[in-house]
Amino acid sequence: MNKVIRFLEELGESSALRLDKVDFESILNNEEFDEETKKAILNEDPAALKMLMDARHKIVCILIPAEPDEEEDDDDSEEDDSQNDEKTSRIAML
Amino acid sequence: MNQIGSYASVGIGMMLGAHITPAAKDHILNADVCFLAASDSLVELWIKELHPNVRSLQSYYASNKSRKDTYREMIEVVLSEVFAGKRVCGIFYGHPGVFAYAPHEIVKRIRAKGGKAIMEPGISAEDCLIADLGLDPGKYGCQQFEASQFLFYDRMIDPSATLILWQIALVGDLSFGCEATSSQCRQVLLEELYKIYPENHKVTLYEAMTLPIGEPRIDVIPLSSLVDVKLNDYTTLVVPPLSKMKRNIKIIEKLKRIHSK
């Protein structure tokens, strides 16, 4: 495994990460990273680290459309209507 | 004809190294082929270190392309490997079943053909939000919507419960693209929210940590500032309750009568 990725994986697994203040400087002294990589980690600069790692510049993390699947929507329409009726009557009761 | 293979949709959580479950990791390690939708490019590199055949799904996103087409293509490419008899793992950031269309659809279609498909839960952005903001969805109740869906459909908002809007940067995008929408679209959202909340209502912009360096984004702003702030496709809007919950005296009295019998 790439040593920077391994470092990040171990850091993520560590209980000290969020409870204690991680002393990046002393940890990094034991790692054979180049100075630029050490600097990016010390500065907690993900953008610089990604550039050094030649990682993808832009990543899209959107996995849902704003509308349900049309076919599914049609199939459920009858059920939806009855649920709506139920909802409406419940609201009216309140 | 090939025998149908098998499929697992697994969640790797949000933060590199911190959230992956032993079961999710085992699904990845034992798959013939993996497809990956990661929330961070370093997370992508990490997962690619775990398995020699990890194919990123990022290439299916494109400007001026409907995400509906993107998701359709993602589903097809995964299904083609499963129906070719492979053991396939779909790796998704967060929880593969939370605000995620393709992972559910893949599982559904394989099962419909008599194949074996499962979903392995993961730590979602919502889980991180709950922990980082100290927000218990059970305290006042919690309603959450994809931001554009919130606008496209009539919704009944309960101002005594928390409101969470996901994918706020893409609000009002009728083309279902993957680029941030204009401030005019955000203004339309604000107009809807102003029907319930005052302009100075304090809201939180939240972004979960994806790497073990840095901090989560927790910006508390007045609602009216939403139009000007920088939003990413992974920014979430949290609107706290405006009013106190109102006790339903009629129901409580009815229940008291039942209990007194």
CSV table of C-alpha atoms in Angstrom, one decimal:
chain,number,residue,atom,x,y,z
A,1,MET,CA,0.0,0.0,0.0
A,2,ASN,CA,1.1,3.5,-0.8
A,3,LYS,CA,2.8,4.9,2.4
A,4,VAL,CA,0.7,8.1,2.5
A,5,ILE,CA,-2.5,6.2,2.1
A,6,ARG,CA,-1.5,3.7,4.8
A,7,PHE,CA,-0.7,6.7,7.0
A,8,LEU,CA,-4.1,8.1,6.5
A,9,GLU,CA,-5.8,4.8,7.0
A,10,GLU,CA,-4.0,4.3,10.3
A,11,LEU,CA,-4.8,7.8,11.3
A,12,GLY,CA,-8.5,7.2,10.5
A,13,GLU,CA,-8.5,4.0,12.6
A,14,SER,CA,-6.8,5.7,15.6
A,15,SER,CA,-8.9,6.6,18.7
A,16,ALA,CA,-6.5,9.5,19.3
A,17,LEU,CA,-7.6,11.3,16.1
A,18,ARG,CA,-10.6,13.1,17.4
A,19,LEU,CA,-10.3,12.7,21.2
A,20,ASP,CA,-6.7,13.8,21.7
A,21,LYS,CA,-4.7,16.4,19.8
A,22,VAL,CA,-2.7,14.5,17.3
A,23,ASP,CA,0.9,15.6,17.3
A,24,PHE,CA,1.4,15.4,13.5
A,25,GLU,CA,4.9,16.8,13.7
A,26,SER,CA,6.3,14.0,15.9
A,27,ILE,CA,4.4,11.3,14.0
A,28,LEU,CA,5.7,12.6,10.7
A,29,ASN,CA,9.3,12.5,12.0
A,30,ASN,CA,9.0,8.7,11.9
A,31,GLU,CA,7.6,8.7,8.3
A,32,GLU,CA,9.6,8.6,5.2
A,33,PHE,CA,7.6,11.3,3.4
A,34,ASP,CA,9.0,14.0,1.3
A,35,GLU,CA,8.9,17.5,2.7
A,36,GLU,CA,6.0,18.7,0.6
A,37,THR,CA,3.8,15.8,1.8
A,38,LYS,CA,4.8,16.4,5.4
A,39,LYS,CA,3.9,20.1,4.9
A,40,ALA,CA,0.4,19.3,3.4
A,41,ILE,CA,-0.4,16.9,6.3
A,42,LEU,CA,0.9,19.4,8.9
A,43,ASN,CA,-1.2,22.2,7.4
A,44,GLU,CA,-4.1,19.8,7.2
A,45,ASP,CA,-4.4,20.7,3.6
A,46,PRO,CA,-6.3,18.0,1.6
A,47,ALA,CA,-6.1,19.9,-1.7
A,48,ALA,CA,-2.3,20.0,-1.6
A,49,LEU,CA,-2.1,16.4,-0.5
A,50,LYS,CA,-4.3,15.4,-3.4
A,51,MET,CA,-2.2,17.3,-5.9
A,52,LEU,CA,1.0,15.6,-4.6
A,53,MET,CA,-0.7,12.2,-4.7
A,54,ASP,CA,-1.9,12.8,-8.3
A,55,ALA,CA,-5.4,12.1,-7.1
A,56,ARG,CA,-8.5,13.2,-9.0
A,57,HIS,CA,-9.0,16.9,-8.8
A,58,LYS,CA,-12.8,16.9,-8.8
A,59,ILE,CA,-15.0,14.2,-7.4
A,60,VAL,CA,-18.8,14.1,-7.7
A,61,CYS,CA,-20.7,12.7,-4.7
A,62,ILE,CA,-24.3,12.9,-5.6
A,63,LEU,CA,-26.2,9.6,-5.8
A,64,ILE,CA,-29.8,10.4,-5.8
A,65,PRO,CA,-32.0,12.1,-8.3
A,66,ALA,CA,-34.5,14.7,-7.1
A,67,GLU,CA,-37.4,12.7,-8.4
A,68,PRO,CA,-38.3,9.1,-8.0
A,69,ASP,CA,-38.1,6.7,-10.9
A,70,GLU,CA,-41.0,7.4,-13.2
A,71,GLU,CA,-42.1,3.8,-13.6
A,72,GLU,CA,-41.9,3.2,-9.9
A,73,ASP,CA,-43.9,6.4,-9.3
A,74,ASP,CA,-46.7,5.2,-11.6
A,75,ASP,CA,-46.8,1.8,-9.9
A,76,ASP,CA,-47.1,3.3,-6.5
A,77,SER,CA,-49.6,6.1,-7.4
A,78,GLU,CA,-52.6,4.2,-6.2
A,79,GLU,CA,-51.0,3.3,-2.9
A,80,ASP,CA,-49.7,6.9,-2.6
A,81,ASP,CA,-53.1,8.3,-3.1
A,82,SER,CA,-54.5,6.1,-0.3
A,83,GLN,CA,-51.7,7.1,1.9
A,84,ASN,CA,-52.3,10.8,1.2
A,85,ASP,CA,-56.0,10.4,2.0
A,86,GLU,CA,-55.0,8.8,5.3
A,87,LYS,CA,-52.5,11.6,6.0
A,88,THR,CA,-55.1,14.3,5.1
A,89,SER,CA,-57.7,12.8,7.4
A,90,ARG,CA,-55.2,12.5,10.2
A,91,ILE,CA,-54.2,16.1,9.9
A,92,ALA,CA,-57.8,17.1,9.8
A,93,MET,CA,-58.4,15.2,13.0
A,94,LEU,CA,-55.6,17.1,14.8
B,1,MET,CA,-26.0,-18.9,-20.7
B,2,ASN,CA,-23.9,-17.8,-17.8
B,3,GLN,CA,-25.1,-18.4,-14.3
B,4,ILE,CA,-26.0,-15.2,-12.5
B,5,GLY,CA,-23.2,-14.1,-10.2
B,6,SER,CA,-23.7,-12.3,-6.9
B,7,TYR,CA,-23.7,-8.8,-5.7
B,8,ALA,CA,-23.1,-6.7,-2.5
B,9,SER,CA,-23.7,-3.0,-2.2
B,10,VAL,CA,-21.4,-1.9,0.6
B,11,GLY,CA,-20.9,1.3,2.4
B,12,ILE,CA,-17.4,2.4,3.4
B,13,GLY,CA,-18.6,5.3,5.6
B,14,MET,CA,-17.4,8.8,5.2
B,15,MET,CA,-13.9,9.0,6.6
B,16,LEU,CA,-10.9,7.2,5.1
B,17,GLY,CA,-9.9,4.3,7.4
B,18,ALA,CA,-12.4,5.2,10.2
B,19,HIS,CA,-15.7,3.9,9.1
B,20,ILE,CA,-15.3,0.8,7.0
B,21,THR,CA,-16.8,-2.3,8.6
B,22,PRO,CA,-15.1,-5.7,8.7
B,23,ALA,CA,-18.0,-7.1,6.6
B,24,ALA,CA,-17.7,-4.4,3.9
B,25,LYS,CA,-14.0,-4.9,3.7
B,26,ASP,CA,-14.4,-8.6,3.3
B,27,HIS,CA,-16.9,-8.1,0.5
B,28,ILE,CA,-14.4,-6.0,-1.3
B,29,LEU,CA,-11.5,-8.4,-0.8
B,30,ASN,CA,-13.5,-11.4,-2.0
B,31,ALA,CA,-15.1,-9.8,-5.1
B,32,ASP,CA,-14.0,-10.5,-8.7
B,33,VAL,CA,-14.7,-7.0,-9.6
B,34,CYS,CA,-15.5,-3.8,-7.6
B,35,PHE,CA,-17.3,-0.6,-8.7
B,36,LEU,CA,-16.6,2.5,-6.6
B,37,ALA,CA,-18.4,5.7,-5.9
B,38,ALA,CA,-16.2,7.5,-3.4
B,39,SER,CA,-16.7,10.9,-1.7
B,40,ASP,CA,-13.0,11.9,-1.9
B,41,SER,CA,-10.3,11.2,-4.4
B,42,LEU,CA,-7.9,10.0,-1.7
B,43,VAL,CA,-10.6,7.6,-0.5
B,44,GLU,CA,-10.7,6.4,-4.1
B,45,LEU,CA,-6.9,5.7,-4.0
B,46,TRP,CA,-7.3,3.9,-0.7
B,47,ILE,CA,-10.0,1.6,-2.0
B,48,LYS,CA,-8.0,0.9,-5.1
B,49,GLU,CA,-5.2,-0.3,-2.9
B,50,LEU,CA,-7.5,-2.9,-1.3
B,51,HIS,CA,-8.4,-4.7,-4.5
B,52,PRO,CA,-6.7,-5.0,-7.9
B,53,ASN,CA,-9.9,-4.6,-10.0
B,54,VAL,CA,-11.7,-1.5,-8.7
B,55,ARG,CA,-13.4,0.6,-11.4
B,56,SER,CA,-14.4,4.1,-10.5
B,57,LEU,CA,-17.9,5.2,-11.3
B,58,GLN,CA,-16.8,8.9,-11.6
B,59,SER,CA,-16.5,8.7,-15.4
B,60,TYR,CA,-20.2,8.4,-15.7
B,61,TYR,CA,-20.8,11.9,-14.4
B,62,ALA,CA,-20.4,14.8,-16.8
B,63,SER,CA,-21.4,18.4,-17.2
B,64,ASN,CA,-24.6,18.9,-19.3
B,65,LYS,CA,-25.6,15.3,-18.7
B,66,SER,CA,-28.6,14.3,-16.7
B,67,ARG,CA,-27.8,12.3,-13.6
B,68,LYS,CA,-30.7,10.1,-14.5
B,69,ASP,CA,-28.5,8.9,-17.5
B,70,THR,CA,-25.5,8.6,-15.2
B,71,TYR,CA,-27.3,6.4,-12.7
B,72,ARG,CA,-28.8,4.3,-15.6
B,73,GLU,CA,-25.3,3.7,-17.0
B,74,MET,CA,-23.9,2.9,-13.5
B,75,ILE,CA,-26.6,0.3,-13.0
B,76,GLU,CA,-26.1,-1.3,-16.4
B,77,VAL,CA,-22.3,-1.6,-16.1
B,78,VAL,CA,-22.6,-3.3,-12.7
B,79,LEU,CA,-25.4,-5.6,-13.8
B,80,SER,CA,-23.5,-6.7,-16.9
B,81,GLU,CA,-20.7,-8.1,-14.7
B,82,VAL,CA,-23.2,-9.8,-12.3
B,83,PHE,CA,-25.1,-11.4,-15.2
B,84,ALA,CA,-21.7,-12.5,-16.6
B,85,GLY,CA,-21.5,-14.7,-13.5
B,86,LYS,CA,-19.1,-12.5,-11.5
B,87,ARG,CA,-19.0,-11.9,-7.8
B,88,VAL,CA,-19.4,-8.1,-7.8
B,89,CYS,CA,-19.1,-5.5,-5.1
B,90,GLY,CA,-20.6,-2.0,-5.4
B,91,ILE,CA,-18.7,0.3,-3.1
B,92,PHE,CA,-20.4,3.5,-2.1
B,93,TYR,CA,-19.4,6.3,0.3
B,94,GLY,CA,-21.5,6.6,3.4
B,95,HIS,CA,-24.4,4.1,3.5
B,96,PRO,CA,-25.2,2.6,0.2
B,97,GLY,CA,-28.9,2.8,0.8
B,98,VAL,CA,-29.2,6.4,2.1
B,99,PHE,CA,-29.9,9.0,-0.5
B,100,ALA,CA,-28.6,6.7,-3.2
B,101,TYR,CA,-30.6,5.4,-6.1
B,102,ALA,CA,-28.3,3.0,-8.0
B,103,PRO,CA,-27.3,0.7,-5.1
B,104,HIS,CA,-31.0,0.0,-4.3
B,105,GLU,CA,-31.9,-0.5,-8.0
B,106,ILE,CA,-29.0,-2.9,-8.7
B,107,VAL,CA,-30.0,-5.1,-5.7
B,108,LYS,CA,-33.7,-5.0,-6.8
B,109,ARG,CA,-33.0,-6.0,-10.4
B,110,ILE,CA,-30.6,-8.8,-9.5
B,111,ARG,CA,-33.2,-10.3,-7.1
B,112,ALA,CA,-35.9,-9.9,-9.7
B,113,LYS,CA,-33.8,-12.2,-12.0
B,114,GLY,CA,-33.4,-14.7,-9.1
B,115,GLY,CA,-29.8,-13.7,-8.3
B,116,LYS,CA,-28.3,-13.2,-4.9
B,117,ALA,CA,-27.8,-9.5,-3.9
B,118,ILE,CA,-27.4,-7.9,-0.5
B,119,MET,CA,-26.8,-4.5,0.9
B,120,GLU,CA,-24.3,-4.0,3.7
B,121,PRO,CA,-24.9,-0.8,5.7
B,122,GLY,CA,-22.3,1.9,6.3
B,123,ILE,CA,-21.9,5.1,8.3
B,124,SER,CA,-23.8,7.7,6.4
B,125,ALA,CA,-23.3,11.5,6.2
B,126,GLU,CA,-26.4,11.7,8.4
B,127,ASP,CA,-24.7,9.6,11.0
B,128,CYS,CA,-21.7,11.9,11.0
B,129,LEU,CA,-24.0,15.0,11.2
B,130,ILE,CA,-25.8,13.6,14.2
B,131,ALA,CA,-22.5,13.0,16.0
B,132,ASP,CA,-20.8,16.3,15.0
B,133,LEU,CA,-23.8,18.6,15.6
B,134,GLY,CA,-25.0,16.7,18.7
B,135,LEU,CA,-28.4,16.4,17.1
B,136,ASP,CA,-30.7,13.6,18.2
B,137,PRO,CA,-33.3,13.1,15.5
B,138,GLY,CA,-35.6,11.6,18.1
B,139,LYS,CA,-35.6,14.7,20.3
B,140,TYR,CA,-38.0,16.8,18.3
B,141,GLY,CA,-38.4,14.6,15.3
B,142,CYS,CA,-36.6,15.1,12.0
B,143,GLN,CA,-37.7,15.6,8.4
B,144,GLN,CA,-35.3,15.3,5.6
B,145,PHE,CA,-35.5,15.8,1.9
B,146,GLU,CA,-33.3,16.0,-1.2
B,147,ALA,CA,-33.3,19.8,-1.6
B,148,SER,CA,-34.7,19.9,-5.2
B,149,GLN,CA,-37.3,17.3,-4.4
B,150,PHE,CA,-38.4,19.6,-1.5
B,151,LEU,CA,-39.1,22.3,-4.1
B,152,PHE,CA,-40.6,20.1,-6.8
B,153,TYR,CA,-43.3,18.6,-4.6
B,154,ASP,CA,-45.8,20.0,-2.1
B,155,ARG,CA,-44.4,19.3,1.3
B,156,MET,CA,-45.9,19.8,4.7
B,157,ILE,CA,-43.2,21.0,7.0
B,158,ASP,CA,-43.5,20.7,10.8
B,159,PRO,CA,-41.7,23.8,12.2
B,160,SER,CA,-41.4,22.0,15.6
B,161,ALA,CA,-39.1,19.4,14.1
B,162,THR,CA,-35.6,19.6,12.6
B,163,LEU,CA,-35.5,20.0,8.8
B,164,ILE,CA,-32.5,18.6,6.9
B,165,LEU,CA,-32.0,19.4,3.2
B,166,TRP,CA,-29.4,17.3,1.3
B,167,GLN,CA,-27.6,18.3,-1.9
B,168,ILE,CA,-28.4,22.0,-1.2
B,169,ALA,CA,-25.9,23.2,-3.8
B,170,LEU,CA,-27.9,21.6,-6.6
B,171,VAL,CA,-31.3,22.9,-5.4
B,172,GLY,CA,-33.8,23.7,-8.2
B,173,ASP,CA,-31.9,21.9,-11.0
B,174,LEU,CA,-34.5,20.7,-13.4
B,175,SER,CA,-31.9,19.1,-15.7
B,176,PHE,CA,-30.6,16.9,-12.9
B,177,GLY,CA,-27.0,17.8,-13.7
B,178,CYS,CA,-24.1,17.7,-11.3
B,179,GLU,CA,-23.1,21.4,-11.2
B,180,ALA,CA,-24.1,23.9,-8.5
B,181,THR,CA,-27.2,25.9,-9.4
B,182,SER,CA,-27.4,29.7,-9.4
B,183,SER,CA,-28.2,32.0,-6.5
B,184,GLN,CA,-31.6,32.6,-8.1
B,185,CYS,CA,-32.5,28.9,-7.5
B,186,ARG,CA,-31.4,29.3,-3.9
B,187,GLN,CA,-33.6,32.4,-3.7
B,188,VAL,CA,-36.6,30.3,-4.7
B,189,LEU,CA,-35.7,27.8,-1.9
B,190,LEU,CA,-35.4,30.7,0.5
B,191,GLU,CA,-38.8,32.0,-0.5
B,192,GLU,CA,-40.3,28.6,0.3
B,193,LEU,CA,-38.5,28.5,3.7
B,194,TYR,CA,-39.5,32.1,4.5
B,195,LYS,CA,-43.1,30.9,4.5
B,196,ILE,CA,-42.2,29.1,7.7
B,197,TYR,CA,-38.9,30.4,9.1
B,198,PRO,CA,-37.8,34.1,9.7
B,199,GLU,CA,-34.9,35.4,7.6
B,200,ASN,CA,-32.7,35.5,10.7
B,201,HIS,CA,-33.4,31.9,11.7
B,202,LYS,CA,-30.0,30.4,12.5
B,203,VAL,CA,-29.2,27.4,10.2
B,204,THR,CA,-26.2,25.2,9.9
B,205,LEU,CA,-24.2,24.2,6.8
B,206,TYR,CA,-22.6,20.9,7.4
B,207,GLU,CA,-19.9,18.8,5.6
B,208,ALA,CA,-18.7,15.5,7.1
B,209,MET,CA,-15.0,14.8,7.2
B,210,THR,CA,-13.8,12.5,4.5
B,211,LEU,CA,-10.1,12.5,5.5
B,212,PRO,CA,-8.6,12.2,9.0
B,213,ILE,CA,-7.1,15.6,8.6
B,214,GLY,CA,-9.0,18.8,8.9
B,215,GLU,CA,-12.4,19.4,10.5
B,216,PRO,CA,-16.0,19.0,9.5
B,217,ARG,CA,-17.7,22.1,8.2
B,218,ILE,CA,-20.1,23.5,10.7
B,219,ASP,CA,-21.1,27.0,9.7
B,220,VAL,CA,-23.9,28.6,11.6
B,221,ILE,CA,-25.5,31.4,9.5
B,222,PRO,CA,-28.8,33.3,9.3
B,223,LEU,CA,-31.1,31.7,6.8
B,224,SER,CA,-30.9,34.8,4.6
B,225,SER,CA,-27.1,34.3,4.1
B,226,LEU,CA,-27.7,31.0,2.3
B,227,VAL,CA,-27.8,32.8,-1.0
B,228,ASP,CA,-24.3,34.1,-0.8
B,229,VAL,CA,-22.3,31.3,0.8
B,230,LYS,CA,-20.0,28.8,-0.9
B,231,LEU,CA,-21.7,25.4,-1.2
B,232,ASN,CA,-20.3,22.1,-2.3
B,233,ASP,CA,-22.3,19.2,-3.7
B,234,TYR,CA,-21.8,17.5,-0.3
B,235,THR,CA,-23.0,20.5,1.8
B,236,THR,CA,-26.1,19.8,3.9
B,237,LEU,CA,-28.5,22.4,5.3
B,238,VAL,CA,-29.8,21.8,8.8
B,239,VAL,CA,-32.7,24.0,9.9
B,240,PRO,CA,-33.4,23.7,13.7
B,241,PRO,CA,-37.0,23.7,15.0
B,242,LEU,CA,-38.6,27.1,15.1
B,243,SER,CA,-41.4,26.4,17.5
B,244,LYS,CA,-42.0,24.1,20.5
B,245,MET,CA,-43.8,20.9,20.0
B,246,LYS,CA,-47.5,21.2,20.8
B,247,ARG,CA,-49.0,18.5,22.9
B,248,ASN,CA,-52.0,16.8,21.4
B,249,ILE,CA,-54.3,17.0,24.4
B,250,LYS,CA,-57.2,15.1,22.7
B,251,ILE,CA,-55.0,12.1,22.0
B,252,ILE,CA,-53.5,12.1,25.5
B,253,GLU,CA,-56.9,12.3,27.1
B,254,LYS,CA,-58.1,9.4,24.9
B,255,LEU,CA,-55.0,7.3,25.9
B,256,LYS,CA,-55.6,8.2,29.6
B,257,ARG,CA,-59.1,6.8,29.3
B,258,ILE,CA,-57.8,3.6,27.8
B,259,HIS,CA,-55.2,3.2,30.5
B,260,SER,CA,-57.6,3.9,33.3
B,261,LYS,CA,-59.9,1.0,32.3
